Amino acid sequence: MSAKARRRTTAQLDRAAQVCAQQGAQLTDLRRHVFSLILEAGAPLTAYQLLDRLKLTHKGAAPPTIYRALDFLLEQHLIHKIERLNAFIPCVEAGHRHPAQFLICCQCGVVSEIENRAATNALEHAAEKEGFRPRNTVVEIEGVCAACFRPS
Amino acid sequence: MSAKARRRTTAQLDRAAQVCAQQGAQLTDLRRHVFSLILEAGAPLTAYQLLDRLKLTHKGAAPPTIYRALDFLLEQHLIHKIERLNAFIPCVEAGHRHPAQFLICCQCGVVSEIENRAATNALEHAAEKEGFRPRNTVVEIEGVCAACFRPS
DNA sequence: AGTCGATATGATATAATATTACATTATGGG
DNA sequence: CCCATAATGTAATATTATATCATATCGACT
Ligand SMILES: [Zn+2]
Ligand SMILES: [Zn+2]
Ligand SMILES: [Zn+2]
Ligand SMILES: [Zn+2]
């Protein structure tokens, strides 16, 4: 991990601590540790991948350990779950709830988060047209990312 | 089950058999049975819920039995998987691949499938703007359906 | 009919993902 | 200190999904 990346992670952890404090929640060492694993991964990690990594330094970690931390981070809007992968990534706009769309590259595995207003609006209108009140929308677009796409 | 609903199911099964035949695939008794369970459910069913129902008449059914049937039905575009629920529903436009959006009511559990062109386009453009080539898009909107919504 | 390959199903085991339940330990306000 | 709350520890179990190998079915071909 580069010095630059480490600085970024530290900044994100600090930001997260602020966000939690504002909500009257605490980013404990355990939660911070799990969050840092997600931040440093660069690709989505499943709960058990996180558990394996956590175990390296946190003997006695068990499934509830990781699922509780994940629930907390989700509640604080610090991470997102990618349903199709049963995996977790950091939120690029950490700390506040927002509509998002995820681009999942099936070649390199990278997932990037975008917030496209036109798409969000179109989905909301589509739902309203049916008399449906949206509360929480999941958009997961699988395909090939720009980096992986090469014209033949 | 009403006579009307039974006729509808029969028509859908016949339609499905045609669709499969055109693809050189066969809707065997087993697959047809699983599909009929999904058609008659009225709400999404998980693989193990289907397995339990299948076992009533098909002694010896096991997880692979149901997962194979589901894989087949997905390949033939006869059903959809709702990722957030790990559950399956019939496709309203059975037999051909198409972009869709799912409206999941968190009160009554009903999932309805819509195909909104504006939303599909907006998502495609959002992806392309990032240089991303979409292959398969999942849109699952959780909220309250028209039937469940009552003004206070 | 006999052989063959391809497809479908049977059967057992196991992997991967997630939750329940209850005990124990910090933490902070009174 | 005492208590309530939040957080974590620990064991067991539930749910979802796949791997593997055996058996059956079926049509094409000889
Ligand atoms: Zn986000
Ligand atoms: Zn890629
Ligand atoms: Zn459909
Ligand atoms: Zn409803």
mmCIF file of N, CA and C in Angstrom, chain B residues 15-127:
data_model
loop_
_atom_site.group_PDB
_atom_site.id
_atom_site.type_symbol
_atom_site.label_atom_id
_atom_site.label_comp_id
_atom_site.label_asym_id
_atom_site.label_seq_id
_atom_site.Cartn_x
_atom_site.Cartn_y
_atom_site.Cartn_z
ATOM 1 N N ARG B 15 -47.108 -21.734 -23.752
ATOM 2 C CA ARG B 15 -46.244 -20.704 -24.354
ATOM 3 C C ARG B 15 -44.780 -21.025 -24.072
ATOM 4 N N ALA B 16 -44.485 -21.393 -22.814
ATOM 5 C CA ALA B 16 -43.116 -21.697 -22.416
ATOM 6 C C ALA B 16 -42.573 -22.884 -23.204
ATOM 7 N N ALA B 17 -43.407 -23.879 -23.396
ATOM 8 C CA ALA B 17 -42.957 -25.058 -24.145
ATOM 9 C C ALA B 17 -42.573 -24.667 -25.572
ATOM 10 N N GLN B 18 -43.378 -23.795 -26.173
ATOM 11 C CA GLN B 18 -43.059 -23.294 -27.510
ATOM 12 C C GLN B 18 -41.715 -22.584 -27.526
ATOM 13 N N VAL B 19 -41.563 -21.664 -26.574
ATOM 14 C CA VAL B 19 -40.333 -20.883 -26.470
ATOM 15 C C VAL B 19 -39.124 -21.804 -26.392
ATOM 16 N N CYS B 20 -39.208 -22.798 -25.538
ATOM 17 C CA CYS B 20 -38.090 -23.729 -25.366
ATOM 18 C C CYS B 20 -37.827 -24.484 -26.654
ATOM 19 N N ALA B 21 -38.888 -24.969 -27.266
ATOM 20 C CA ALA B 21 -38.741 -25.753 -28.495
ATOM 21 C C ALA B 21 -38.011 -24.940 -29.556
ATOM 22 N N GLN B 22 -38.353 -23.653 -29.646
ATOM 23 C CA GLN B 22 -37.692 -22.790 -30.629
ATOM 24 C C GLN B 22 -36.191 -22.679 -30.368
ATOM 25 N N GLN B 23 -35.798 -22.852 -29.113
ATOM 26 C CA GLN B 23 -34.387 -22.760 -28.756
ATOM 27 C C GLN B 23 -33.709 -24.118 -28.800
ATOM 28 N N GLY B 24 -34.452 -25.130 -29.187
ATOM 29 C CA GLY B 24 -33.896 -26.474 -29.170
ATOM 30 C C GLY B 24 -33.736 -27.010 -27.762
ATOM 31 N N ALA B 25 -34.476 -26.436 -26.833
ATOM 32 C CA ALA B 25 -34.420 -26.909 -25.447
ATOM 33 C C ALA B 25 -35.741 -27.572 -25.107
ATOM 34 N N GLN B 26 -35.725 -28.432 -24.102
ATOM 35 C CA GLN B 26 -36.990 -29.072 -23.777
ATOM 36 C C GLN B 26 -37.471 -28.760 -22.372
ATOM 37 N N LEU B 27 -38.716 -28.360 -22.318
ATOM 38 C CA LEU B 27 -39.370 -28.116 -21.041
ATOM 39 C C LEU B 27 -39.876 -29.466 -20.524
ATOM 40 N N THR B 28 -39.003 -30.143 -19.808
ATOM 41 C CA THR B 28 -39.359 -31.486 -19.308
ATOM 42 C C THR B 28 -40.441 -31.383 -18.236
ATOM 43 N N ASP B 29 -40.960 -32.520 -17.833
ATOM 44 C CA ASP B 29 -41.994 -32.539 -16.797
ATOM 45 C C ASP B 29 -41.510 -31.844 -15.530
ATOM 46 N N LEU B 30 -40.262 -32.155 -15.174
ATOM 47 C CA LEU B 30 -39.705 -31.578 -13.951
ATOM 48 C C LEU B 30 -39.634 -30.057 -14.044
ATOM 49 N N ARG B 31 -39.092 -29.582 -15.140
ATOM 50 C CA ARG B 31 -38.939 -28.132 -15.329
ATOM 51 C C ARG B 31 -40.304 -27.457 -15.410
ATOM 52 N N ARG B 32 -41.218 -28.116 -16.109
ATOM 53 C CA ARG B 32 -42.567 -27.585 -16.232
ATOM 54 C C ARG B 32 -43.222 -27.487 -14.853
ATOM 55 N N HIS B 33 -43.001 -28.509 -14.048
ATOM 56 C CA HIS B 33 -43.577 -28.523 -12.708
ATOM 57 C C HIS B 33 -43.038 -27.353 -11.869
ATOM 58 N N VAL B 34 -41.730 -27.168 -11.908
ATOM 59 C CA VAL B 34 -41.136 -26.064 -11.147
ATOM 60 C C VAL B 34 -41.668 -24.727 -11.661
ATOM 61 N N PHE B 35 -41.747 -24.602 -12.968
ATOM 62 C CA PHE B 35 -42.260 -23.352 -13.540
ATOM 63 C C PHE B 35 -43.702 -23.119 -13.089
ATOM 64 N N SER B 36 -44.487 -24.169 -13.053
ATOM 65 C CA SER B 36 -45.891 -23.986 -12.649
ATOM 66 C C SER B 36 -45.980 -23.556 -11.186
ATOM 67 N N LEU B 37 -45.082 -24.063 -10.352
ATOM 68 C CA LEU B 37 -45.072 -23.626 -8.951
ATOM 69 C C LEU B 37 -44.803 -22.129 -8.870
ATOM 70 N N ILE B 38 -43.882 -21.657 -9.701
ATOM 71 C CA ILE B 38 -43.548 -20.233 -9.695
ATOM 72 C C ILE B 38 -44.714 -19.410 -10.240
ATOM 73 N N LEU B 39 -45.323 -19.912 -11.284
ATOM 74 C CA LEU B 39 -46.457 -19.193 -11.882
ATOM 75 C C LEU B 39 -47.612 -19.044 -10.899
ATOM 76 N N GLU B 40 -47.828 -20.094 -10.113
ATOM 77 C CA GLU B 40 -49.007 -20.094 -9.255
ATOM 78 C C GLU B 40 -48.797 -19.387 -7.921
ATOM 79 N N ALA B 41 -47.560 -19.008 -7.645
ATOM 80 C CA ALA B 41 -47.252 -18.502 -6.306
ATOM 81 C C ALA B 41 -47.844 -17.118 -6.037
ATOM 82 N N GLY B 42 -47.793 -16.223 -7.016
ATOM 83 C CA GLY B 42 -48.297 -14.871 -6.789
ATOM 84 C C GLY B 42 -47.337 -13.970 -6.034
ATOM 85 N N ALA B 43 -46.245 -14.540 -5.589
ATOM 86 C CA ALA B 43 -45.205 -13.758 -4.922
ATOM 87 C C ALA B 43 -43.896 -14.512 -5.123
ATOM 88 N N PRO B 44 -42.783 -13.829 -4.941
ATOM 89 C CA PRO B 44 -41.516 -14.522 -5.180
ATOM 90 C C PRO B 44 -41.318 -15.696 -4.227
ATOM 91 N N LEU B 45 -40.756 -16.761 -4.735
ATOM 92 C CA LEU B 45 -40.441 -17.931 -3.908
ATOM 93 C C LEU B 45 -38.943 -18.185 -3.954
ATOM 94 N N THR B 46 -38.401 -18.585 -2.814
ATOM 95 C CA THR B 46 -36.983 -18.942 -2.781
ATOM 96 C C THR B 46 -36.806 -20.369 -3.281
ATOM 97 N N ALA B 47 -35.559 -20.704 -3.538
ATOM 98 C CA ALA B 47 -35.249 -22.040 -4.055
ATOM 99 C C ALA B 47 -35.741 -23.117 -3.091
ATOM 100 N N TYR B 48 -35.570 -22.893 -1.808
ATOM 101 C CA TYR B 48 -35.948 -23.923 -0.844
ATOM 102 C C TYR B 48 -37.456 -23.956 -0.597
ATOM 103 N N GLN B 49 -38.113 -22.834 -0.774
ATOM 104 C CA GLN B 49 -39.585 -22.866 -0.732
ATOM 105 C C GLN B 49 -40.104 -23.704 -1.900
ATOM 106 N N LEU B 50 -39.505 -23.496 -3.054
ATOM 107 C CA LEU B 50 -39.885 -24.300 -4.221
ATOM 108 C C LEU B 50 -39.571 -25.768 -3.974
ATOM 109 N N LEU B 51 -38.421 -26.014 -3.379
ATOM 110 C CA LEU B 51 -38.027 -27.400 -3.112
ATOM 111 C C LEU B 51 -39.052 -28.083 -2.209
ATOM 112 N N ASP B 52 -39.465 -27.385 -1.172
ATOM 113 C CA ASP B 52 -40.456 -27.961 -0.260
ATOM 114 C C ASP B 52 -41.742 -28.322 -1.009
ATOM 115 N N ARG B 53 -42.169 -27.424 -1.881
ATOM 116 C CA ARG B 53 -43.409 -27.690 -2.625
ATOM 117 C C ARG B 53 -43.215 -28.825 -3.622
ATOM 118 N N LEU B 54 -42.049 -28.830 -4.229
ATOM 119 C CA LEU B 54 -41.785 -29.875 -5.211
ATOM 120 C C LEU B 54 -41.764 -31.247 -4.540
ATOM 121 N N LYS B 55 -41.218 -31.304 -3.337
ATOM 122 C CA LYS B 55 -41.086 -32.562 -2.609
ATOM 123 C C LYS B 55 -42.440 -33.229 -2.355
ATOM 124 N N LEU B 56 -43.500 -32.404 -2.263
ATOM 125 C CA LEU B 56 -44.822 -32.952 -1.978
ATOM 126 C C LEU B 56 -45.219 -34.003 -3.014
ATOM 127 N N THR B 57 -44.825 -33.763 -4.246
ATOM 128 C CA THR B 57 -45.233 -34.690 -5.301
ATOM 129 C C THR B 57 -44.045 -35.359 -5.962
ATOM 130 N N HIS B 58 -42.867 -34.895 -5.595
ATOM 131 C CA HIS B 58 -41.687 -35.405 -6.287
ATOM 132 C C HIS B 58 -40.689 -35.857 -5.229
ATOM 133 N N LYS B 59 -40.980 -37.008 -4.645
ATOM 134 C CA LYS B 59 -40.101 -37.532 -3.594
ATOM 135 C C LYS B 59 -38.678 -37.678 -4.132
ATOM 136 N N GLY B 60 -37.730 -37.285 -3.301
ATOM 137 C CA GLY B 60 -36.347 -37.416 -3.720
ATOM 138 C C GLY B 60 -35.784 -36.151 -4.323
ATOM 139 N N ALA B 61 -36.617 -35.132 -4.438
ATOM 140 C CA ALA B 61 -36.092 -33.856 -4.928
ATOM 141 C C ALA B 61 -35.070 -33.320 -3.932
ATOM 142 N N ALA B 62 -34.007 -32.773 -4.446
ATOM 143 C CA ALA B 62 -32.912 -32.272 -3.614
ATOM 144 C C ALA B 62 -32.501 -30.893 -4.129
ATOM 145 N N PRO B 63 -31.648 -30.187 -3.395
ATOM 146 C CA PRO B 63 -31.277 -28.846 -3.864
ATOM 147 C C PRO B 63 -30.855 -28.797 -5.328
ATOM 148 N N PRO B 64 -29.996 -29.686 -5.786
ATOM 149 C CA PRO B 64 -29.614 -29.568 -7.207
ATOM 150 C C PRO B 64 -30.801 -29.703 -8.153
ATOM 151 N N THR B 65 -31.776 -30.479 -7.744
ATOM 152 C CA THR B 65 -32.979 -30.628 -8.574
ATOM 153 C C THR B 65 -33.568 -29.256 -8.869
ATOM 154 N N ILE B 66 -33.743 -28.486 -7.830
ATOM 155 C CA ILE B 66 -34.417 -27.211 -7.991
ATOM 156 C C ILE B 66 -33.498 -26.168 -8.631
ATOM 157 N N TYR B 67 -32.241 -26.176 -8.247
ATOM 158 C CA TYR B 67 -31.340 -25.172 -8.813
ATOM 159 C C TYR B 67 -31.111 -25.396 -10.301
ATOM 160 N N ARG B 68 -31.093 -26.667 -10.700
ATOM 161 C CA ARG B 68 -30.943 -26.932 -12.135
ATOM 162 C C ARG B 68 -32.160 -26.442 -12.896
ATOM 163 N N ALA B 69 -33.328 -26.709 -12.350
ATOM 164 C CA ALA B 69 -34.546 -26.253 -13.025
ATOM 165 C C ALA B 69 -34.554 -24.727 -13.097
ATOM 166 N N LEU B 70 -34.162 -24.082 -12.006
ATOM 167 C CA LEU B 70 -34.142 -22.619 -11.998
ATOM 168 C C LEU B 70 -33.144 -22.080 -13.027
ATOM 169 N N ASP B 71 -31.969 -22.693 -13.085
ATOM 170 C CA ASP B 71 -30.974 -22.253 -14.067
ATOM 171 C C ASP B 71 -31.545 -22.353 -15.478
ATOM 172 N N PHE B 72 -32.208 -23.463 -15.733
ATOM 173 C CA PHE B 72 -32.800 -23.650 -17.055
ATOM 174 C C PHE B 72 -33.835 -22.567 -17.357
ATOM 175 N N LEU B 73 -34.720 -22.337 -16.414
ATOM 176 C CA LEU B 73 -35.793 -21.358 -16.625
ATOM 177 C C LEU B 73 -35.227 -19.946 -16.779
ATOM 178 N N LEU B 74 -34.144 -19.659 -16.061
ATOM 179 C CA LEU B 74 -33.496 -18.359 -16.222
ATOM 180 C C LEU B 74 -32.887 -18.239 -17.620
ATOM 181 N N GLU B 75 -32.232 -19.301 -18.065
ATOM 182 C CA GLU B 75 -31.609 -19.273 -19.393
ATOM 183 C C GLU B 75 -32.645 -19.081 -20.494
ATOM 184 N N GLN B 76 -33.809 -19.645 -20.277
ATOM 185 C CA GLN B 76 -34.862 -19.532 -21.280
ATOM 186 C C GLN B 76 -35.669 -18.241 -21.115
ATOM 187 N N HIS B 77 -35.247 -17.410 -20.161
ATOM 188 C CA HIS B 77 -35.930 -16.135 -19.910
ATOM 189 C C HIS B 77 -37.387 -16.337 -19.534
ATOM 190 N N LEU B 78 -37.644 -17.400 -18.800
ATOM 191 C CA LEU B 78 -39.024 -17.646 -18.356
ATOM 192 C C LEU B 78 -39.254 -17.105 -16.959
ATOM 193 N N ILE B 79 -38.186 -16.911 -16.233
ATOM 194 C CA ILE B 79 -38.299 -16.367 -14.872
ATOM 195 C C ILE B 79 -37.195 -15.334 -14.646
ATOM 196 N N HIS B 80 -37.347 -14.596 -13.551
ATOM 197 C CA HIS B 80 -36.313 -13.666 -13.110
ATOM 198 C C HIS B 80 -35.938 -13.993 -11.669
ATOM 199 N N LYS B 81 -34.691 -13.705 -11.342
ATOM 200 C CA LYS B 81 -34.276 -13.791 -9.945
ATOM 201 C C LYS B 81 -34.287 -12.390 -9.345
ATOM 202 N N ILE B 82 -34.902 -12.265 -8.182
ATOM 203 C CA ILE B 82 -34.837 -11.005 -7.444
ATOM 204 C C ILE B 82 -33.681 -11.123 -6.462
ATOM 205 N N GLU B 83 -32.612 -10.380 -6.747
ATOM 206 C CA GLU B 83 -31.363 -10.556 -5.993
ATOM 207 C C GLU B 83 -31.529 -10.224 -4.525
ATOM 208 N N ARG B 84 -32.294 -9.204 -4.255
ATOM 209 C CA ARG B 84 -32.426 -8.775 -2.859
ATOM 210 C C ARG B 84 -33.168 -9.785 -2.023
ATOM 211 N N LEU B 85 -33.938 -10.632 -2.664
ATOM 212 C CA LEU B 85 -34.760 -11.595 -1.933
ATOM 213 C C LEU B 85 -34.275 -13.025 -2.122
ATOM 214 N N ASN B 86 -33.296 -13.221 -2.990
ATOM 215 C CA ASN B 86 -32.898 -14.577 -3.371
ATOM 216 C C ASN B 86 -34.147 -15.384 -3.720
ATOM 217 N N ALA B 87 -34.980 -14.802 -4.544
ATOM 218 C CA ALA B 87 -36.244 -15.444 -4.860
ATOM 219 C C ALA B 87 -36.562 -15.245 -6.337
ATOM 220 N N PHE B 88 -37.561 -15.989 -6.795
ATOM 221 C CA PHE B 88 -37.808 -16.076 -8.227
ATOM 222 C C PHE B 88 -39.262 -15.781 -8.558
ATOM 223 N N ILE B 89 -39.458 -15.102 -9.686
ATOM 224 C CA ILE B 89 -40.810 -14.780 -10.167
ATOM 225 C C ILE B 89 -40.880 -15.087 -11.659
ATOM 226 N N PRO B 90 -42.096 -15.293 -12.174
ATOM 227 C CA PRO B 90 -42.223 -15.506 -13.613
ATOM 228 C C PRO B 90 -41.945 -14.214 -14.357
ATOM 229 N N CYS B 91 -41.453 -14.334 -15.565
ATOM 230 C CA CYS B 91 -41.278 -13.165 -16.423
ATOM 231 C C CYS B 91 -42.602 -12.869 -17.099
ATOM 232 N N VAL B 92 -42.995 -11.589 -17.093
ATOM 233 C CA VAL B 92 -44.269 -11.241 -17.721
ATOM 234 C C VAL B 92 -44.176 -11.266 -19.242
ATOM 235 N N GLU B 93 -42.960 -11.283 -19.710
ATOM 236 C CA GLU B 93 -42.755 -11.255 -21.167
ATOM 237 C C GLU B 93 -41.962 -12.496 -21.540
ATOM 238 N N ALA B 94 -42.498 -13.624 -21.114
ATOM 239 C CA ALA B 94 -41.732 -14.869 -21.108
ATOM 240 C C ALA B 94 -41.078 -15.184 -22.438
ATOM 241 N N GLY B 95 -39.837 -15.562 -22.377
ATOM 242 C CA GLY B 95 -39.199 -16.163 -23.523
ATOM 243 C C GLY B 95 -38.199 -15.307 -24.264
ATOM 244 N N HIS B 96 -38.168 -14.016 -23.976
ATOM 245 C CA HIS B 96 -37.088 -13.269 -24.611
ATOM 246 C C HIS B 96 -36.454 -12.317 -23.612
ATOM 247 N N ARG B 97 -35.157 -12.221 -23.735
ATOM 248 C CA ARG B 97 -34.373 -11.375 -22.861
ATOM 249 C C ARG B 97 -34.795 -9.922 -23.044
ATOM 250 N N HIS B 98 -34.915 -9.220 -21.947
ATOM 251 C CA HIS B 98 -35.329 -7.817 -22.041
ATOM 252 C C HIS B 98 -34.932 -7.099 -20.770
ATOM 253 N N PRO B 99 -34.694 -5.793 -20.883
ATOM 254 C CA PRO B 99 -34.400 -5.019 -19.688
ATOM 255 C C PRO B 99 -35.669 -4.882 -18.856
ATOM 256 N N ALA B 100 -35.532 -4.906 -17.554
ATOM 257 C CA ALA B 100 -36.715 -4.822 -16.703
ATOM 258 C C ALA B 100 -36.367 -4.113 -15.403
ATOM 259 N N GLN B 101 -37.418 -3.654 -14.740
ATOM 260 C CA GLN B 101 -37.263 -3.083 -13.403
ATOM 261 C C GLN B 101 -38.293 -3.765 -12.507
ATOM 262 N N PHE B 102 -37.889 -4.037 -11.298
ATOM 263 C CA PHE B 102 -38.781 -4.732 -10.373
ATOM 264 C C PHE B 102 -39.178 -3.823 -9.222
ATOM 265 N N LEU B 103 -40.478 -3.824 -8.939
ATOM 266 C CA LEU B 103 -41.023 -3.032 -7.835
ATOM 267 C C LEU B 103 -41.388 -4.005 -6.715
ATOM 268 N N ILE B 104 -40.678 -3.904 -5.622
ATOM 269 C CA ILE B 104 -40.834 -4.840 -4.512
ATOM 270 C C ILE B 104 -41.586 -4.151 -3.386
ATOM 271 N N CYS B 105 -42.784 -4.598 -3.087
ATOM 272 C CA CYS B 105 -43.537 -3.977 -1.999
ATOM 273 C C CYS B 105 -43.102 -4.582 -0.668
ATOM 274 N N CYS B 106 -42.643 -3.721 0.239
ATOM 275 C CA CYS B 106 -42.139 -4.248 1.501
ATOM 276 C C CYS B 106 -43.274 -4.514 2.479
ATOM 277 N N GLN B 107 -44.506 -4.152 2.101
ATOM 278 C CA GLN B 107 -45.644 -4.443 2.982
ATOM 279 C C GLN B 107 -46.332 -5.754 2.609
ATOM 280 N N CYS B 108 -46.677 -5.905 1.337
ATOM 281 C CA CYS B 108 -47.404 -7.124 0.962
ATOM 282 C C CYS B 108 -46.500 -8.168 0.320
ATOM 283 N N GLY B 109 -45.267 -7.781 -0.013
ATOM 284 C CA GLY B 109 -44.333 -8.765 -0.559
ATOM 285 C C GLY B 109 -44.453 -8.995 -2.050
ATOM 286 N N VAL B 110 -45.455 -8.385 -2.670
ATOM 287 C CA VAL B 110 -45.627 -8.586 -4.106
ATOM 288 C C VAL B 110 -44.514 -7.890 -4.883
ATOM 289 N N VAL B 111 -44.048 -8.546 -5.911
ATOM 290 C CA VAL B 111 -43.062 -7.946 -6.800
ATOM 291 C C VAL B 111 -43.670 -7.829 -8.180
ATOM 292 N N SER B 112 -43.672 -6.616 -8.735
ATOM 293 C CA SER B 112 -44.169 -6.498 -10.103
ATOM 294 C C SER B 112 -43.056 -6.056 -11.024
ATOM 295 N N GLU B 113 -43.165 -6.549 -12.243
ATOM 296 C CA GLU B 113 -42.123 -6.311 -13.231
ATOM 297 C C GLU B 113 -42.599 -5.252 -14.200
ATOM 298 N N ILE B 114 -41.781 -4.245 -14.428
ATOM 299 C CA ILE B 114 -42.124 -3.263 -15.444
ATOM 300 C C ILE B 114 -40.973 -3.152 -16.429
ATOM 301 N N GLU B 115 -41.278 -2.619 -17.585
ATOM 302 C CA GLU B 115 -40.229 -2.387 -18.572
ATOM 303 C C GLU B 115 -40.388 -0.952 -19.023
ATOM 304 N N ASN B 116 -39.649 -0.082 -18.375
ATOM 305 C CA ASN B 116 -39.774 1.342 -18.643
ATOM 306 C C ASN B 116 -38.612 1.795 -19.516
ATOM 307 N N ARG B 117 -38.955 2.195 -20.717
ATOM 308 C CA ARG B 117 -37.914 2.493 -21.695
ATOM 309 C C ARG B 117 -37.061 3.701 -21.286
ATOM 310 N N ALA B 118 -37.721 4.723 -20.722
ATOM 311 C CA ALA B 118 -36.966 5.924 -20.328
ATOM 312 C C ALA B 118 -35.934 5.561 -19.261
ATOM 313 N N ALA B 119 -36.340 4.736 -18.310
ATOM 314 C CA ALA B 119 -35.414 4.344 -17.244
ATOM 315 C C ALA B 119 -34.265 3.514 -17.813
ATOM 316 N N THR B 120 -34.616 2.586 -18.693
ATOM 317 C CA THR B 120 -33.581 1.754 -19.312
ATOM 318 C C THR B 120 -32.565 2.615 -20.054
ATOM 319 N N ASN B 121 -33.083 3.568 -20.841
ATOM 320 C CA ASN B 121 -32.182 4.455 -21.588
ATOM 321 C C ASN B 121 -31.312 5.289 -20.659
ATOM 322 N N ALA B 122 -31.927 5.817 -19.630
ATOM 323 C CA ALA B 122 -31.173 6.675 -18.706
ATOM 324 C C ALA B 122 -30.027 5.889 -18.077
ATOM 325 N N LEU B 123 -30.290 4.655 -17.718
ATOM 326 C CA LEU B 123 -29.236 3.843 -17.105
ATOM 327 C C LEU B 123 -28.143 3.525 -18.122
ATOM 328 N N GLU B 124 -28.564 3.223 -19.326
ATOM 329 C CA GLU B 124 -27.573 2.929 -20.358
ATOM 330 C C GLU B 124 -26.671 4.139 -20.602
ATOM 331 N N HIS B 125 -27.286 5.320 -20.675
ATOM 332 C CA HIS B 125 -26.492 6.526 -20.897
ATOM 333 C C HIS B 125 -25.567 6.806 -19.718
ATOM 334 N N ALA B 126 -26.079 6.563 -18.520
ATOM 335 C CA ALA B 126 -25.244 6.795 -17.331
ATOM 336 C C ALA B 126 -23.999 5.916 -17.387
ATOM 337 N N ALA B 127 -24.182 4.684 -17.816
ATOM 338 C CA ALA B 127 -23.044 3.767 -17.899
ATOM 339 C C ALA B 127 -22.079 4.195 -19.004
#
